[in-house]
PDB file of C-alpha atoms in Angstrom:
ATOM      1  CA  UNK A1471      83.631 116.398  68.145  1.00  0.00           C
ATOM      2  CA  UNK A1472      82.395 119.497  66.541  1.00  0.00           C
ATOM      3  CA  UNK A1473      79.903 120.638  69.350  1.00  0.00           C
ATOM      4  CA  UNK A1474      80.739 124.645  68.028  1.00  0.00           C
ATOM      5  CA  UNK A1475      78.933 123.821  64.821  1.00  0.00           C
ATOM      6  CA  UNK A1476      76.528 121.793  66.225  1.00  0.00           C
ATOM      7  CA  UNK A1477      75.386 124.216  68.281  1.00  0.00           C
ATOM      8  CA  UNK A1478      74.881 126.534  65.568  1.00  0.00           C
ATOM      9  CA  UNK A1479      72.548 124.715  63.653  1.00  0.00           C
ATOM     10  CA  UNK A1480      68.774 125.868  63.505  1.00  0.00           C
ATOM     11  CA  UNK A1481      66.920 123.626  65.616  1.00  0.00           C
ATOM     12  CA  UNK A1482      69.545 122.511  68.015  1.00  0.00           C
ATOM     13  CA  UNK A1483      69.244 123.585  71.717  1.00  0.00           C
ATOM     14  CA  UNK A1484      73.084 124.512  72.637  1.00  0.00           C
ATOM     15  CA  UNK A1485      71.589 124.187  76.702  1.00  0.00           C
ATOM     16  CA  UNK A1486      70.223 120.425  75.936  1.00  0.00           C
ATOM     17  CA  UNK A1487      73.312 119.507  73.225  1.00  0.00           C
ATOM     18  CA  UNK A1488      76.079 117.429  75.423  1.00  0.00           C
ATOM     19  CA  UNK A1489      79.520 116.066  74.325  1.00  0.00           C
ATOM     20  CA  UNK A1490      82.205 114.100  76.266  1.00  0.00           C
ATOM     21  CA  UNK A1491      85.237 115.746  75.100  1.00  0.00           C
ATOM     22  CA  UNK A1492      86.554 117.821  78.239  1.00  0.00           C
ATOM     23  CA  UNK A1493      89.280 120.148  76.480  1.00  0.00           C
ATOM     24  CA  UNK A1494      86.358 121.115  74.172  1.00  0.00           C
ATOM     25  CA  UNK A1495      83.800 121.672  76.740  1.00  0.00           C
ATOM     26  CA  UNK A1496      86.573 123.826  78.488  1.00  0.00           C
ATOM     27  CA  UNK A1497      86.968 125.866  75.236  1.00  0.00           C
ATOM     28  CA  UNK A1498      83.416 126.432  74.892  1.00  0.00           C
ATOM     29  CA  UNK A1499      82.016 126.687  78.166  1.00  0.00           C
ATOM     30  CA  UNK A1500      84.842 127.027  80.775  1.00  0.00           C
ATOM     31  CA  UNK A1501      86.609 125.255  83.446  1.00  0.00           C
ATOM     32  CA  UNK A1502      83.866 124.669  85.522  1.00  0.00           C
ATOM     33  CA  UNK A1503      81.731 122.439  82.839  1.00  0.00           C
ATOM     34  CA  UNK A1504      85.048 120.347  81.817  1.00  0.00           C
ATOM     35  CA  UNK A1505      85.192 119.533  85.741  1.00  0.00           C
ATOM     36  CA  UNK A1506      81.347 118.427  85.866  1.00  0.00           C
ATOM     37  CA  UNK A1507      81.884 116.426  82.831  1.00  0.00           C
ATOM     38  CA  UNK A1508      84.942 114.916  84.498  1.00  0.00           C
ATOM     39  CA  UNK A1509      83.277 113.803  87.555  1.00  0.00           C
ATOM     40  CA  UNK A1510      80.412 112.916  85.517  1.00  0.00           C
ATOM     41  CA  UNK A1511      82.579 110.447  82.699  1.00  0.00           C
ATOM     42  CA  UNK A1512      84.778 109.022  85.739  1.00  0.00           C
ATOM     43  CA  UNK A1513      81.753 108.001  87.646  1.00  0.00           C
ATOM     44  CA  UNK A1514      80.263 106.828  84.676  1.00  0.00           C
ATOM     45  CA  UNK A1515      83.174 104.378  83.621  1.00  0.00           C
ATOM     46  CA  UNK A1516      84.017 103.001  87.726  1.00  0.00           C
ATOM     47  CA  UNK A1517      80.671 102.288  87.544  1.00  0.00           C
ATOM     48  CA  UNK A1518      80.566  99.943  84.513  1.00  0.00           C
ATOM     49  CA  UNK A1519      83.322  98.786  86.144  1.00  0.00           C
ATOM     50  CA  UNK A1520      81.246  97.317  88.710  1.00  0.00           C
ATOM     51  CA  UNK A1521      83.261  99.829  90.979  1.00  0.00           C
ATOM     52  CA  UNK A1522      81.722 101.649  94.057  1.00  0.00           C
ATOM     53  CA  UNK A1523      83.578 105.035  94.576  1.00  0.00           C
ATOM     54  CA  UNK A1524      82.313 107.407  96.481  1.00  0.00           C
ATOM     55  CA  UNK A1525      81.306 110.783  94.716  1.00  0.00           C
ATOM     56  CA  UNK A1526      83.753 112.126  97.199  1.00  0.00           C
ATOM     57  CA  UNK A1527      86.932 111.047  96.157  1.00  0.00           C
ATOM     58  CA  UNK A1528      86.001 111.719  92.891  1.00  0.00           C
ATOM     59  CA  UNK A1529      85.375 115.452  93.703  1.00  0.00           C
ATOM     60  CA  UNK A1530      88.664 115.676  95.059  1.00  0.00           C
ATOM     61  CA  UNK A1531      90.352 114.492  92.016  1.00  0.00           C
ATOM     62  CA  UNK A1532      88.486 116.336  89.424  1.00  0.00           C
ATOM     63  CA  UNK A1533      89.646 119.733  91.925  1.00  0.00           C
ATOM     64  CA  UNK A1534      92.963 118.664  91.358  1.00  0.00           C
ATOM     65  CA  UNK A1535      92.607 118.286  87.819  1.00  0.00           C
ATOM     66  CA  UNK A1536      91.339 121.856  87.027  1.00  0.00           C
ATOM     67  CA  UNK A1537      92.848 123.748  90.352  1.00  0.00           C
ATOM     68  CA  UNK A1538      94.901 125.856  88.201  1.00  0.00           C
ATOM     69  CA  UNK A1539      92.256 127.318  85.839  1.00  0.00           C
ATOM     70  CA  UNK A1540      93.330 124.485  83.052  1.00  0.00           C
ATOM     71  CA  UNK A1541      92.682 120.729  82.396  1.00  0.00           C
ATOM     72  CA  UNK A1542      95.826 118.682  83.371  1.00  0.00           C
ATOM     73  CA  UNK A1543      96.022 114.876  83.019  1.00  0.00           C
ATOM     74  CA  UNK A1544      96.768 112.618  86.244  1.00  0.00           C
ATOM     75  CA  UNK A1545     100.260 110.834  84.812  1.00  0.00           C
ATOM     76  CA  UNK A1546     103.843 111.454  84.217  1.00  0.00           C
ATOM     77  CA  UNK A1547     103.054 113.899  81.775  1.00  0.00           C
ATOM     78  CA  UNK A1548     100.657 115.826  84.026  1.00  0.00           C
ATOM     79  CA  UNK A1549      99.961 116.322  87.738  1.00  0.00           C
ATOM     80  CA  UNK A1550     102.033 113.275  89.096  1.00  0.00           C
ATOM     81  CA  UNK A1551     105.320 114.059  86.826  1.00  0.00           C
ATOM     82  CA  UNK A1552     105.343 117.990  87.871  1.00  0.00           C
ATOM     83  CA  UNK A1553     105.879 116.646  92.109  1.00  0.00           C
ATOM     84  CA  UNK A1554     108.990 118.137  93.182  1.00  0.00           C
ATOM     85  CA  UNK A1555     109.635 115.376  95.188  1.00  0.00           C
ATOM     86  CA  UNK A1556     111.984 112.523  93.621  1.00  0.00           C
ATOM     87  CA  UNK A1557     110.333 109.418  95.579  1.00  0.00           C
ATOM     88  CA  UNK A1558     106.693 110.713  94.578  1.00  0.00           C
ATOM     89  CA  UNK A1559     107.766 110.862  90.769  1.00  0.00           C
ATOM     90  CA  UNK A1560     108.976 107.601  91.035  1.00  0.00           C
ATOM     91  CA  UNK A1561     106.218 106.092  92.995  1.00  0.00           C
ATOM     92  CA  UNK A1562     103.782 106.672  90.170  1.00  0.00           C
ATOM     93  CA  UNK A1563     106.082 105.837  86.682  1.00  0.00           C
ATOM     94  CA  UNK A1564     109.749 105.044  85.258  1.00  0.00           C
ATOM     95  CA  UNK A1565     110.785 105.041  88.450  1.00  0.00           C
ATOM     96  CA  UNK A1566     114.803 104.043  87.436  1.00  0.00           C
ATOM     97  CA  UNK A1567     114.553 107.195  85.417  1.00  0.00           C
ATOM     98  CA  UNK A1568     113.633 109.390  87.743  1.00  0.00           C
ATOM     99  CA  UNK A1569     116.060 108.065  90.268  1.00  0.00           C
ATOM    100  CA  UNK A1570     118.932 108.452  87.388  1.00  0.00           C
ATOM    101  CA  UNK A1571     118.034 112.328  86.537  1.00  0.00           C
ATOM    102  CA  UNK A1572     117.702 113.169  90.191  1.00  0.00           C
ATOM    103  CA  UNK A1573     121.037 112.029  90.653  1.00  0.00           C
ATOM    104  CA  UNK A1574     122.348 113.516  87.749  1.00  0.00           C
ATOM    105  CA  UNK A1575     121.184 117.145  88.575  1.00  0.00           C
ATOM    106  CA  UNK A1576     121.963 116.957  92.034  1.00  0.00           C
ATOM    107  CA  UNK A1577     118.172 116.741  93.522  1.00  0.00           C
ATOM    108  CA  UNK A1578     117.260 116.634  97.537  1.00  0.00           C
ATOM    109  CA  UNK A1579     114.688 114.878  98.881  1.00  0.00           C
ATOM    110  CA  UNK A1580     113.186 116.019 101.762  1.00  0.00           C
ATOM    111  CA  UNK A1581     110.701 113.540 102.697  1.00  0.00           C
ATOM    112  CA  UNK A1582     107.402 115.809 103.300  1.00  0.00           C
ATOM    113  CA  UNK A1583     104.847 113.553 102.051  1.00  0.00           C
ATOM    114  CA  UNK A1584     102.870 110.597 102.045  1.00  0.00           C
ATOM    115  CA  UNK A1585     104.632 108.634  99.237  1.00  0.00           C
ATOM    116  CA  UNK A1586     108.330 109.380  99.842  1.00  0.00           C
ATOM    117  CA  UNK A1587     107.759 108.417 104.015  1.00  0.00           C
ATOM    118  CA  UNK A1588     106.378 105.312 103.039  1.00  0.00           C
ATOM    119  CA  UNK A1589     108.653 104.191 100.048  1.00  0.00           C
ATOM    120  CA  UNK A1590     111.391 105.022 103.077  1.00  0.00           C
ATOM    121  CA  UNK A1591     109.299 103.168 106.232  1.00  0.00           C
ATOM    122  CA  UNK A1592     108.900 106.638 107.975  1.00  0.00           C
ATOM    123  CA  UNK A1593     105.386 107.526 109.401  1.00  0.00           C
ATOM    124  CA  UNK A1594     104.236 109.883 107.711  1.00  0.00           C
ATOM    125  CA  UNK A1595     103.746 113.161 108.697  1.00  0.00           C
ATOM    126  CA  UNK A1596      99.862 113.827 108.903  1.00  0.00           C
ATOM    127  CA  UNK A1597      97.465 112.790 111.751  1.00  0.00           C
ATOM    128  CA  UNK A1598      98.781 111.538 114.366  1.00  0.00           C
ATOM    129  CA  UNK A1599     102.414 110.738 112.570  1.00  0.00           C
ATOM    130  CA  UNK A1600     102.613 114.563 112.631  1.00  0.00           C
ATOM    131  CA  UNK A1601     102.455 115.455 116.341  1.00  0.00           C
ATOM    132  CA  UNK A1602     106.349 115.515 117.790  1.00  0.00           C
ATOM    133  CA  UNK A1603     106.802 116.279 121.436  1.00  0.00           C
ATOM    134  CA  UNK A1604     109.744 117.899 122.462  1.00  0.00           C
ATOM    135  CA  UNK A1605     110.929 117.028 126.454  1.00  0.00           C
ATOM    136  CA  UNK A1606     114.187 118.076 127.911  1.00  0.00           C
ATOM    137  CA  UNK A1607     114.744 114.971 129.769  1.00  0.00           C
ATOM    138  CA  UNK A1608     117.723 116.614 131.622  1.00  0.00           C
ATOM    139  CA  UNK A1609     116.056 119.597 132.630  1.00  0.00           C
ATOM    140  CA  UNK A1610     113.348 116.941 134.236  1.00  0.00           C
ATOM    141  CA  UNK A1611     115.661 114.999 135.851  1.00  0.00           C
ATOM    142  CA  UNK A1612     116.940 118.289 137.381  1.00  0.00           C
ATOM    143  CA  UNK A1613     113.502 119.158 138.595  1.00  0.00           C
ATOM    144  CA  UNK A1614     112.651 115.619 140.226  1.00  0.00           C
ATOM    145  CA  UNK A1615     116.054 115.247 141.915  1.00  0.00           C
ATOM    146  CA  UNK A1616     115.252 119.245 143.389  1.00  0.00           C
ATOM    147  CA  UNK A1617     112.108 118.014 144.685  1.00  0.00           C
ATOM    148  CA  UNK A1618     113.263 114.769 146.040  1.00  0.00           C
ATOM    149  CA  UNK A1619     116.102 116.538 148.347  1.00  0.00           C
TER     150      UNK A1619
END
């Protein structure tokens, strides 16, 4: 669009004047706006959809989109392809490729979150799959058979 020039035109009010194009609303009125307008469009299209969201979830993502003080796009390109973890790149896309380059360059997985632990059948480690409970069993056994004598 050319909202800029629009908005410069006698008779239009810039605070009533909308447009759906987030990298220009960032431009023009900061990172804040493109994230209302991104909440805003994504609820709009789930909901032709016939698709019940809640507003909540869609907060979340829209935070994630703009957390670092710029737009990024959810996708290989964007937010999902930067992971540094091998399974979560290929969880979302090209998964054979991502496989081949991380053994190419030599790359570790360490298995800290939700989508590598369950591509692997581990729990994963939030909630209750995050508690561990250390017990010395011999150091026990030393104390009961004390006691018992």
């Amino acid at each position: 669009t050319n909202l800029p020039s629009v908005v410069q035109i006698d008779g239009v009010d810039p605070t009533r004047t909308v447009s759906n194009h987030i990298h220009e609303i960032e431009k023009l009125y900061g990172i804040e706006a493109a994230r209302k307008m991104i909440i805003k469009e994504s609820r709009k299209v789930l909901e032709q959809q016939g698709l019940d969201v809640d507003l909540r979830h869609l907060l979340i993502l829209s935070d994630l989109m703009c957390c670092d003080g710029s737009i990024q796009s959810i996708g290989r390109h964007g937010i999902s392809g930067s992971k540094s973890s091998v399974f979560a790149r290929a969880a979302f896309e090209v998964t054979v490729n991502q496989l081949l380059d991380a053994g190419l360059y030599g790359e570790e997985e360490r298995l800290l979150g939700i989508p590598e632990n369950v591509i692997v059948g581990q729990v994963c480690p939030i909630g209750s799959g995050r508690v561990s409970v250390m017990f010395d069993l011999d150091r026990n056994l030393e104390i009961l058979q004390s006691k018992s004598k």
